[in-house]
Amino acid sequence: LPPQTETQCAIAVIWQEILRIPHVSLHDNFFDLGGHSLLLMQVFNAIHKEWPVDFQMKDLFVYQTLEELAAHIDTLFGRSRSSRKTRIQPSLNRSEYLLSHAQERLWFLHHLDPASRVYQVPLSFELRGDLQTEALEKAIRYLVMRHESLRTVFYESDGVAYQRIQAWSDVPFV
C-alpha cells in the first residue's frame, strides 16, 4: 500500500532519500529496507526539520513501519500540515529598519569606545597555488548579492539607530 496521509507521504520521502530507494510502502519496516542506527539518526534529524516535534530517538526503534511512525507523530503532536515549522520569509522591501536588540547593544558599545576593535575579527589566509581571480570575484560578488547583511549600513537619526540594506550593485573588484 502506498502512503495515504500527508504525514505518511512526508516520512516516505525522507526514507526514500536516506535509504536511496524509489518506493516505500505503508507497511514497510525501516530496518527491513536496509536501514540501520546511523541512517536512523538521519531520519531523526530530518523529522525534526520537517515538524516541530520533540520525541525521543527510542521512538524510532519502537515505531519501525511507516504507518506506525506516522501515526505516532500524528497522535503525540496533533500534527497538521499547518503546524509545520514555517520558513523565514523575506522581509518587506522597506528603506530602513530598526536595529535588533543585539545590534543595539553593539551600537551602544561602539559609541562608548569608537576606537575599540574588540568585536572585529581580522583574519588572513595563506593560499598556495595559482589564484583564479575570476572565480574569486564571482564568489565574492555572489555572497554580497545573496546576503543582505553584507550590504547593510548603520546610521543614527534623531537619537535612534537604524539599518539600511543597500541595493545590490556590481562594484569593481580591486
Short mmCIF file of N, CA and C in Angstrom, two decimals:
data_model
loop_
_atom_site.label_atom_id
_atom_site.label_comp_id
_atom_site.label_asym_id
_atom_site.label_seq_id
_atom_site.Cartn_x
_atom_site.Cartn_y
_atom_site.Cartn_z
N LEU A 1 0.83 -1.19 0.00
CA LEU A 1 0.00 0.00 0.00
C LEU A 1 0.88 1.25 0.00
N PRO A 2 0.55 2.20 -0.83
CA PRO A 2 1.31 3.45 -0.81
C PRO A 2 0.90 4.31 0.39
N PRO A 3 1.74 5.26 0.79
CA PRO A 3 1.37 6.17 1.87
C PRO A 3 0.10 6.93 1.52
N GLN A 4 -0.73 7.19 2.53
CA GLN A 4 -2.03 7.82 2.30
C GLN A 4 -2.10 9.25 2.82
N THR A 5 -1.63 9.48 4.03
CA THR A 5 -1.79 10.79 4.65
C THR A 5 -0.58 11.68 4.33
N GLU A 6 -0.71 12.95 4.65
CA GLU A 6 0.40 13.88 4.43
C GLU A 6 1.61 13.49 5.26
N THR A 7 1.37 13.07 6.49
CA THR A 7 2.47 12.66 7.36
C THR A 7 3.17 11.43 6.79
N GLN A 8 2.40 10.45 6.36
CA GLN A 8 2.97 9.24 5.77
C GLN A 8 3.78 9.57 4.52
N CYS A 9 3.24 10.42 3.68
CA CYS A 9 3.95 10.80 2.45
C CYS A 9 5.25 11.53 2.75
N ALA A 10 5.22 12.41 3.73
CA ALA A 10 6.42 13.15 4.08
C ALA A 10 7.49 12.23 4.65
N ILE A 11 7.10 11.30 5.50
CA ILE A 11 8.06 10.35 6.06
C ILE A 11 8.58 9.42 4.96
N ALA A 12 7.71 9.02 4.04
CA ALA A 12 8.15 8.17 2.92
C ALA A 12 9.23 8.86 2.11
N VAL A 13 9.07 10.15 1.86
CA VAL A 13 10.08 10.90 1.10
C VAL A 13 11.40 10.91 1.87
N ILE A 14 11.33 11.12 3.17
CA ILE A 14 12.54 11.12 4.00
C ILE A 14 13.24 9.76 3.91
N TRP A 15 12.47 8.69 4.07
CA TRP A 15 13.05 7.34 3.99
C TRP A 15 13.66 7.09 2.62
N GLN A 16 12.94 7.48 1.56
CA GLN A 16 13.44 7.24 0.21
C GLN A 16 14.76 7.96 -0.02
N GLU A 17 14.86 9.18 0.45
CA GLU A 17 16.11 9.94 0.26
C GLU A 17 17.25 9.35 1.06
N ILE A 18 16.98 8.98 2.30
CA ILE A 18 18.05 8.47 3.17
C ILE A 18 18.46 7.05 2.79
N LEU A 19 17.47 6.22 2.48
CA LEU A 19 17.77 4.84 2.10
C LEU A 19 18.11 4.68 0.62
N ARG A 20 17.87 5.74 -0.14
CA ARG A 20 18.13 5.74 -1.59
C ARG A 20 17.38 4.61 -2.30
N ILE A 21 16.08 4.61 -2.03
CA ILE A 21 15.20 3.63 -2.66
C ILE A 21 14.07 4.38 -3.35
N PRO A 22 13.49 3.78 -4.41
CA PRO A 22 12.47 4.52 -5.18
C PRO A 22 11.08 4.55 -4.54
N HIS A 23 10.72 3.51 -3.77
CA HIS A 23 9.35 3.43 -3.24
C HIS A 23 9.37 2.93 -1.80
N VAL A 24 8.39 3.40 -1.03
CA VAL A 24 8.20 2.93 0.34
C VAL A 24 6.71 2.62 0.50
N SER A 25 6.43 1.44 1.03
CA SER A 25 5.06 1.02 1.28
C SER A 25 4.65 1.42 2.69
N LEU A 26 3.37 1.50 2.89
CA LEU A 26 2.80 1.87 4.18
C LEU A 26 3.25 0.93 5.29
N HIS A 27 3.41 -0.34 4.97
CA HIS A 27 3.76 -1.35 5.98
C HIS A 27 5.24 -1.71 5.98
N ASP A 28 6.06 -1.00 5.20
CA ASP A 28 7.49 -1.28 5.18
C ASP A 28 8.13 -0.94 6.53
N ASN A 29 9.08 -1.79 6.90
CA ASN A 29 9.84 -1.61 8.13
C ASN A 29 11.17 -0.96 7.74
N PHE A 30 11.53 0.10 8.44
CA PHE A 30 12.75 0.85 8.12
C PHE A 30 13.97 -0.06 8.09
N PHE A 31 14.07 -0.94 9.07
CA PHE A 31 15.25 -1.81 9.16
C PHE A 31 15.23 -2.89 8.09
N ASP A 32 14.05 -3.36 7.72
CA ASP A 32 13.95 -4.36 6.64
C ASP A 32 14.33 -3.77 5.28
N LEU A 33 14.19 -2.45 5.16
CA LEU A 33 14.55 -1.78 3.90
C LEU A 33 16.04 -1.49 3.80
N GLY A 34 16.80 -1.89 4.81
CA GLY A 34 18.24 -1.66 4.79
C GLY A 34 18.69 -0.58 5.75
N GLY A 35 17.78 -0.06 6.54
CA GLY A 35 18.14 0.98 7.49
C GLY A 35 18.92 0.41 8.67
N HIS A 36 19.71 1.25 9.26
CA HIS A 36 20.44 0.88 10.47
C HIS A 36 20.51 2.11 11.37
N SER A 37 21.15 1.98 12.52
CA SER A 37 21.10 3.05 13.52
C SER A 37 21.70 4.36 13.03
N LEU A 38 22.74 4.31 12.20
CA LEU A 38 23.32 5.56 11.69
C LEU A 38 22.38 6.27 10.73
N LEU A 39 21.72 5.49 9.88
CA LEU A 39 20.74 6.09 8.97
C LEU A 39 19.52 6.57 9.75
N LEU A 40 19.19 5.88 10.83
CA LEU A 40 18.06 6.28 11.64
C LEU A 40 18.29 7.66 12.26
N MET A 41 19.54 7.95 12.58
CA MET A 41 19.88 9.28 13.11
C MET A 41 19.57 10.35 12.06
N GLN A 42 19.82 10.04 10.80
CA GLN A 42 19.49 10.99 9.73
C GLN A 42 17.98 11.17 9.63
N VAL A 43 17.24 10.09 9.80
CA VAL A 43 15.77 10.18 9.79
C VAL A 43 15.31 11.06 10.95
N PHE A 44 15.87 10.82 12.12
CA PHE A 44 15.53 11.60 13.31
C PHE A 44 15.75 13.09 13.05
N ASN A 45 16.90 13.44 12.49
CA ASN A 45 17.20 14.85 12.19
C ASN A 45 16.26 15.41 11.13
N ALA A 46 15.95 14.63 10.11
CA ALA A 46 15.05 15.09 9.05
C ALA A 46 13.65 15.34 9.58
N ILE A 47 13.19 14.48 10.48
CA ILE A 47 11.85 14.67 11.07
C ILE A 47 11.82 15.94 11.90
N HIS A 48 12.90 16.21 12.63
CA HIS A 48 12.95 17.45 13.41
C HIS A 48 12.96 18.68 12.52
N LYS A 49 13.52 18.57 11.33
CA LYS A 49 13.48 19.70 10.39
C LYS A 49 12.09 19.88 9.81
N GLU A 50 11.40 18.78 9.60
CA GLU A 50 10.08 18.82 8.96
C GLU A 50 8.97 19.28 9.90
N TRP A 51 9.04 18.82 11.15
CA TRP A 51 7.98 19.13 12.11
C TRP A 51 8.58 19.65 13.42
N PRO A 52 7.86 20.52 14.10
CA PRO A 52 8.33 20.98 15.42
C PRO A 52 7.99 19.94 16.48
N VAL A 53 8.64 18.79 16.40
CA VAL A 53 8.33 17.69 17.31
C VAL A 53 9.46 17.51 18.31
N ASP A 54 9.11 16.92 19.43
CA ASP A 54 10.11 16.69 20.48
C ASP A 54 9.95 15.27 20.99
N PHE A 55 10.21 14.31 20.12
CA PHE A 55 10.13 12.92 20.54
C PHE A 55 11.54 12.36 20.69
N GLN A 56 11.63 11.16 21.22
CA GLN A 56 12.91 10.55 21.54
C GLN A 56 13.39 9.65 20.42
N MET A 57 14.69 9.47 20.36
CA MET A 57 15.28 8.57 19.36
C MET A 57 14.73 7.15 19.53
N LYS A 58 14.48 6.74 20.77
CA LYS A 58 13.98 5.38 21.02
C LYS A 58 12.64 5.13 20.33
N ASP A 59 11.85 6.19 20.13
CA ASP A 59 10.57 6.03 19.45
C ASP A 59 10.75 5.50 18.03
N LEU A 60 11.86 5.84 17.41
CA LEU A 60 12.11 5.37 16.05
C LEU A 60 12.44 3.88 16.02
N PHE A 61 12.89 3.35 17.15
CA PHE A 61 13.11 1.91 17.25
C PHE A 61 11.82 1.18 17.58
N VAL A 62 10.91 1.87 18.26
CA VAL A 62 9.62 1.27 18.63
C VAL A 62 8.66 1.28 17.44
N TYR A 63 8.57 2.40 16.76
CA TYR A 63 7.65 2.57 15.63
C TYR A 63 8.46 2.43 14.35
N GLN A 64 8.62 1.19 13.89
CA GLN A 64 9.55 0.91 12.80
C GLN A 64 8.92 0.95 11.42
N THR A 65 7.59 0.81 11.32
CA THR A 65 6.97 0.87 10.00
C THR A 65 6.54 2.31 9.71
N LEU A 66 6.39 2.60 8.45
CA LEU A 66 5.97 3.93 8.02
C LEU A 66 4.63 4.29 8.66
N GLU A 67 3.70 3.35 8.64
CA GLU A 67 2.37 3.59 9.20
C GLU A 67 2.45 3.88 10.69
N GLU A 68 3.21 3.08 11.43
CA GLU A 68 3.33 3.26 12.88
C GLU A 68 3.98 4.60 13.23
N LEU A 69 5.04 4.93 12.53
CA LEU A 69 5.76 6.16 12.83
C LEU A 69 4.88 7.39 12.54
N ALA A 70 4.20 7.37 11.41
CA ALA A 70 3.32 8.50 11.06
C ALA A 70 2.18 8.64 12.08
N ALA A 71 1.59 7.51 12.49
CA ALA A 71 0.51 7.56 13.48
C ALA A 71 1.04 8.09 14.81
N HIS A 72 2.25 7.68 15.17
CA HIS A 72 2.85 8.16 16.42
C HIS A 72 3.05 9.67 16.38
N ILE A 73 3.57 10.18 15.28
CA ILE A 73 3.77 11.62 15.15
C ILE A 73 2.43 12.35 15.21
N ASP A 74 1.45 11.84 14.47
CA ASP A 74 0.13 12.48 14.46
C ASP A 74 -0.52 12.46 15.84
N THR A 75 -0.39 11.35 16.55
CA THR A 75 -1.01 11.21 17.87
C THR A 75 -0.34 12.09 18.91
N LEU A 76 0.97 11.99 18.98
CA LEU A 76 1.70 12.75 20.00
C LEU A 76 1.57 14.25 19.84
N PHE A 77 1.56 14.69 18.64
CA PHE A 77 1.68 16.12 18.41
C PHE A 77 0.46 16.75 17.76
N GLY A 78 -0.60 15.96 17.58
CA GLY A 78 -1.80 16.52 16.98
C GLY A 78 -1.46 17.27 15.70
N ARG A 79 -0.58 16.66 14.96
CA ARG A 79 0.03 17.34 13.83
C ARG A 79 -0.92 17.57 12.66
N SER A 80 -0.85 18.76 12.14
CA SER A 80 -1.47 19.07 10.86
C SER A 80 -0.41 19.77 10.03
N ARG A 81 -0.62 19.87 8.78
CA ARG A 81 0.39 20.48 7.90
C ARG A 81 0.64 21.93 8.33
N SER A 82 -0.36 22.57 8.89
CA SER A 82 -0.18 23.97 9.29
C SER A 82 0.70 24.11 10.53
N SER A 83 0.94 23.01 11.26
CA SER A 83 1.78 23.11 12.44
C SER A 83 3.26 22.91 12.13
N ARG A 84 3.58 22.73 10.86
CA ARG A 84 4.98 22.60 10.48
C ARG A 84 5.72 23.88 10.80
N LYS A 85 7.01 23.76 10.98
CA LYS A 85 7.81 24.96 11.17
C LYS A 85 7.67 25.81 9.92
N THR A 86 7.45 27.07 10.12
CA THR A 86 7.34 27.95 8.96
C THR A 86 8.72 28.47 8.60
N ARG A 87 8.94 28.57 7.34
CA ARG A 87 10.22 29.09 6.87
C ARG A 87 10.24 30.60 7.05
N ILE A 88 11.40 31.12 7.29
CA ILE A 88 11.54 32.56 7.42
C ILE A 88 11.27 33.19 6.06
N GLN A 89 10.37 34.13 6.04
CA GLN A 89 10.00 34.80 4.81
C GLN A 89 10.85 36.05 4.63
N PRO A 90 11.13 36.42 3.39
CA PRO A 90 11.87 37.67 3.18
C PRO A 90 11.06 38.84 3.74
N SER A 91 11.77 39.81 4.24
CA SER A 91 11.10 40.97 4.81
C SER A 91 10.56 41.85 3.69
N LEU A 92 9.65 42.70 4.07
CA LEU A 92 9.12 43.66 3.11
C LEU A 92 10.25 44.58 2.67
N ASN A 93 10.17 45.06 1.49
CA ASN A 93 11.22 45.94 0.99
C ASN A 93 11.00 47.35 1.50
N ARG A 94 11.51 47.60 2.70
CA ARG A 94 11.45 48.95 3.26
C ARG A 94 12.82 49.56 3.11
N SER A 95 12.88 50.86 3.26
CA SER A 95 14.17 51.52 3.09
C SER A 95 15.02 51.44 4.34
N GLU A 96 14.39 51.31 5.52
CA GLU A 96 15.17 51.25 6.74
C GLU A 96 14.46 50.39 7.78
N TYR A 97 15.27 49.86 8.70
CA TYR A 97 14.77 49.01 9.76
C TYR A 97 15.39 49.44 11.07
N LEU A 98 14.65 49.23 12.16
CA LEU A 98 15.24 49.45 13.48
C LEU A 98 16.26 48.34 13.72
N LEU A 99 17.18 48.59 14.63
CA LEU A 99 18.18 47.58 14.95
C LEU A 99 17.57 46.50 15.82
N SER A 100 18.10 45.29 15.73
CA SER A 100 17.71 44.23 16.65
C SER A 100 18.31 44.56 18.01
N HIS A 101 17.90 43.83 19.03
CA HIS A 101 18.43 44.08 20.37
C HIS A 101 19.95 43.86 20.40
N ALA A 102 20.41 42.80 19.75
CA ALA A 102 21.85 42.53 19.72
C ALA A 102 22.60 43.65 18.98
N GLN A 103 22.03 44.13 17.89
CA GLN A 103 22.67 45.22 17.15
C GLN A 103 22.69 46.50 17.99
N GLU A 104 21.61 46.75 18.73
CA GLU A 104 21.58 47.94 19.59
C GLU A 104 22.69 47.89 20.64
N ARG A 105 22.91 46.72 21.23
CA ARG A 105 23.98 46.59 22.23
C ARG A 105 25.34 46.90 21.61
N LEU A 106 25.60 46.36 20.43
CA LEU A 106 26.88 46.62 19.77
C LEU A 106 27.01 48.08 19.36
N TRP A 107 25.92 48.68 18.92
CA TRP A 107 25.91 50.10 18.55
C TRP A 107 26.27 50.95 19.77
N PHE A 108 25.65 50.61 20.90
CA PHE A 108 25.93 51.33 22.15
C PHE A 108 27.40 51.18 22.54
N LEU A 109 27.91 49.95 22.53
CA LEU A 109 29.31 49.72 22.89
C LEU A 109 30.26 50.43 21.94
N HIS A 110 29.90 50.47 20.68
CA HIS A 110 30.74 51.17 19.70
C HIS A 110 30.82 52.66 20.04
N HIS A 111 29.71 53.25 20.47
CA HIS A 111 29.72 54.67 20.81
C HIS A 111 30.44 54.95 22.13
N LEU A 112 30.51 53.96 23.00
CA LEU A 112 31.29 54.14 24.22
C LEU A 112 32.78 54.21 23.92
N ASP A 113 33.23 53.41 22.98
CA ASP A 113 34.65 53.37 22.63
C ASP A 113 34.78 53.11 21.12
N PRO A 114 34.64 54.17 20.32
CA PRO A 114 34.66 54.00 18.86
C PRO A 114 35.97 53.40 18.31
N ALA A 115 37.06 53.56 19.03
CA ALA A 115 38.34 53.04 18.55
C ALA A 115 38.52 51.55 18.85
N SER A 116 37.65 50.98 19.67
CA SER A 116 37.81 49.58 20.06
C SER A 116 37.61 48.66 18.86
N ARG A 117 38.42 47.64 18.80
CA ARG A 117 38.32 46.63 17.74
C ARG A 117 37.94 45.27 18.33
N VAL A 118 37.38 45.28 19.56
CA VAL A 118 37.11 44.05 20.28
C VAL A 118 36.12 43.14 19.53
N TYR A 119 35.18 43.70 18.77
CA TYR A 119 34.21 42.88 18.06
C TYR A 119 34.58 42.65 16.61
N GLN A 120 35.75 43.01 16.23
CA GLN A 120 36.23 42.73 14.88
C GLN A 120 37.17 41.55 14.94
N VAL A 121 37.06 40.69 13.99
CA VAL A 121 37.90 39.51 13.95
C VAL A 121 38.68 39.52 12.64
N PRO A 122 39.87 40.12 12.68
CA PRO A 122 40.66 40.13 11.45
C PRO A 122 41.23 38.74 11.17
N LEU A 123 41.16 38.35 9.94
CA LEU A 123 41.66 37.04 9.54
C LEU A 123 42.56 37.20 8.33
N SER A 124 43.47 36.31 8.21
CA SER A 124 44.24 36.24 6.97
C SER A 124 44.44 34.77 6.65
N PHE A 125 44.50 34.49 5.39
CA PHE A 125 44.69 33.13 4.93
C PHE A 125 45.87 33.11 3.97
N GLU A 126 46.62 32.07 4.03
CA GLU A 126 47.69 31.89 3.06
C GLU A 126 47.20 30.86 2.06
N LEU A 127 47.09 31.29 0.83
CA LEU A 127 46.64 30.40 -0.24
C LEU A 127 47.86 30.01 -1.07
N ARG A 128 47.93 28.78 -1.41
CA ARG A 128 49.04 28.31 -2.24
C ARG A 128 48.50 27.91 -3.60
N GLY A 129 49.30 28.11 -4.59
CA GLY A 129 48.89 27.76 -5.95
C GLY A 129 48.44 28.98 -6.71
N ASP A 130 47.98 28.74 -7.91
CA ASP A 130 47.53 29.83 -8.77
C ASP A 130 46.16 30.33 -8.29
N LEU A 131 46.04 31.62 -8.13
CA LEU A 131 44.77 32.23 -7.74
C LEU A 131 43.91 32.42 -8.97
N GLN A 132 42.73 31.87 -8.93
CA GLN A 132 41.78 32.03 -10.02
C GLN A 132 40.94 33.27 -9.70
N THR A 133 41.47 34.41 -10.09
CA THR A 133 40.88 35.70 -9.74
C THR A 133 39.42 35.79 -10.19
N GLU A 134 39.14 35.32 -11.37
CA GLU A 134 37.77 35.40 -11.89
C GLU A 134 36.80 34.61 -11.01
N ALA A 135 37.19 33.43 -10.57
CA ALA A 135 36.33 32.61 -9.69
C ALA A 135 36.17 33.28 -8.34
N LEU A 136 37.24 33.86 -7.80
CA LEU A 136 37.18 34.56 -6.52
C LEU A 136 36.24 35.76 -6.61
N GLU A 137 36.38 36.55 -7.67
CA GLU A 137 35.49 37.72 -7.87
C GLU A 137 34.04 37.28 -7.94
N LYS A 138 33.78 36.24 -8.70
CA LYS A 138 32.41 35.75 -8.89
C LYS A 138 31.83 35.29 -7.54
N ALA A 139 32.63 34.57 -6.75
CA ALA A 139 32.16 34.08 -5.46
C ALA A 139 31.85 35.24 -4.50
N ILE A 140 32.74 36.21 -4.44
CA ILE A 140 32.53 37.35 -3.54
C ILE A 140 31.32 38.16 -3.98
N ARG A 141 31.20 38.40 -5.27
CA ARG A 141 30.02 39.13 -5.77
C ARG A 141 28.73 38.40 -5.44
N TYR A 142 28.74 37.07 -5.60
CA TYR A 142 27.54 36.30 -5.29
C TYR A 142 27.20 36.40 -3.80
N LEU A 143 28.21 36.29 -2.94
CA LEU A 143 27.97 36.40 -1.50
C LEU A 143 27.35 37.75 -1.14
N VAL A 144 27.91 38.81 -1.68
CA VAL A 144 27.41 40.15 -1.36
C VAL A 144 26.00 40.33 -1.92
N MET A 145 25.75 39.80 -3.12
CA MET A 145 24.43 39.91 -3.72
C MET A 145 23.41 39.10 -2.90
N ARG A 146 23.78 37.92 -2.46
CA ARG A 146 22.88 36.99 -1.78
C ARG A 146 22.60 37.37 -0.33
N HIS A 147 23.59 37.92 0.37
CA HIS A 147 23.44 38.16 1.80
C HIS A 147 23.32 39.66 2.10
N GLU A 148 22.11 40.04 2.49
CA GLU A 148 21.83 41.44 2.77
C GLU A 148 22.71 42.00 3.88
N SER A 149 23.10 41.14 4.82
CA SER A 149 23.92 41.62 5.94
C SER A 149 25.24 42.19 5.46
N LEU A 150 25.72 41.76 4.31
CA LEU A 150 26.97 42.28 3.77
C LEU A 150 26.77 43.61 3.04
N ARG A 151 25.51 43.99 2.84
CA ARG A 151 25.20 45.27 2.19
C ARG A 151 24.49 46.23 3.14
N THR A 152 24.52 45.93 4.44
CA THR A 152 23.79 46.73 5.42
C THR A 152 24.69 47.81 6.01
N VAL A 153 24.14 49.02 6.07
CA VAL A 153 24.84 50.14 6.71
C VAL A 153 24.00 50.60 7.90
N PHE A 154 24.68 51.16 8.88
CA PHE A 154 24.02 51.62 10.10
C PHE A 154 24.17 53.13 10.22
N TYR A 155 23.13 53.78 10.72
CA TYR A 155 23.18 55.23 10.90
C TYR A 155 22.22 55.62 12.01
N GLU A 156 22.34 56.85 12.44
CA GLU A 156 21.52 57.35 13.53
C GLU A 156 20.75 58.57 13.05
N SER A 157 19.49 58.65 13.45
CA SER A 157 18.66 59.80 13.11
C SER A 157 17.81 60.15 14.32
N ASP A 158 17.93 61.38 14.79
CA ASP A 158 17.19 61.85 15.97
C ASP A 158 17.39 60.93 17.18
N GLY A 159 18.61 60.44 17.36
CA GLY A 159 18.94 59.61 18.50
C GLY A 159 18.52 58.16 18.38
N VAL A 160 17.98 57.76 17.24
CA VAL A 160 17.54 56.38 17.03
C VAL A 160 18.42 55.75 15.96
N ALA A 161 18.93 54.56 16.25
CA ALA A 161 19.79 53.86 15.30
C ALA A 161 18.94 53.05 14.32
N TYR A 162 19.33 53.08 13.07
CA TYR A 162 18.65 52.36 12.01
C TYR A 162 19.67 51.58 11.19
N GLN A 163 19.14 50.65 10.42
CA GLN A 163 19.97 49.96 9.44
C GLN A 163 19.28 50.07 8.09
N ARG A 164 20.09 50.19 7.08
CA ARG A 164 19.57 50.29 5.71
C ARG A 164 20.31 49.26 4.87
N ILE A 165 19.54 48.49 4.13
CA ILE A 165 20.13 47.50 3.23
C ILE A 165 20.32 48.16 1.87
N GLN A 166 21.57 48.26 1.48
CA GLN A 166 21.88 48.87 0.21
C GLN A 166 21.47 47.94 -0.93
N ALA A 167 20.99 48.50 -2.00
CA ALA A 167 20.66 47.70 -3.17
C ALA A 167 21.94 47.10 -3.75
N TRP A 168 21.81 45.96 -4.34
CA TRP A 168 22.95 45.29 -4.95
C TRP A 168 23.39 46.10 -6.17
N SER A 169 24.65 46.38 -6.21
CA SER A 169 25.22 46.97 -7.43
C SER A 169 26.60 46.38 -7.57
N ASP A 170 26.91 46.02 -8.77
CA ASP A 170 28.21 45.41 -9.04
C ASP A 170 29.29 46.49 -8.94
N VAL A 171 30.29 46.20 -8.15
CA VAL A 171 31.39 47.15 -7.99
C VAL A 171 32.66 46.49 -8.49
N PRO A 172 33.60 47.32 -8.92
CA PRO A 172 34.85 46.75 -9.42
C PRO A 172 35.59 46.00 -8.31
N PHE A 173 36.15 44.90 -8.66
CA PHE A 173 36.92 44.09 -7.73
C PHE A 173 38.36 44.54 -7.80
N VAL A 174 38.85 45.04 -6.68
CA VAL A 174 40.22 45.58 -6.67
C VAL A 174 41.13 44.67 -5.88
#
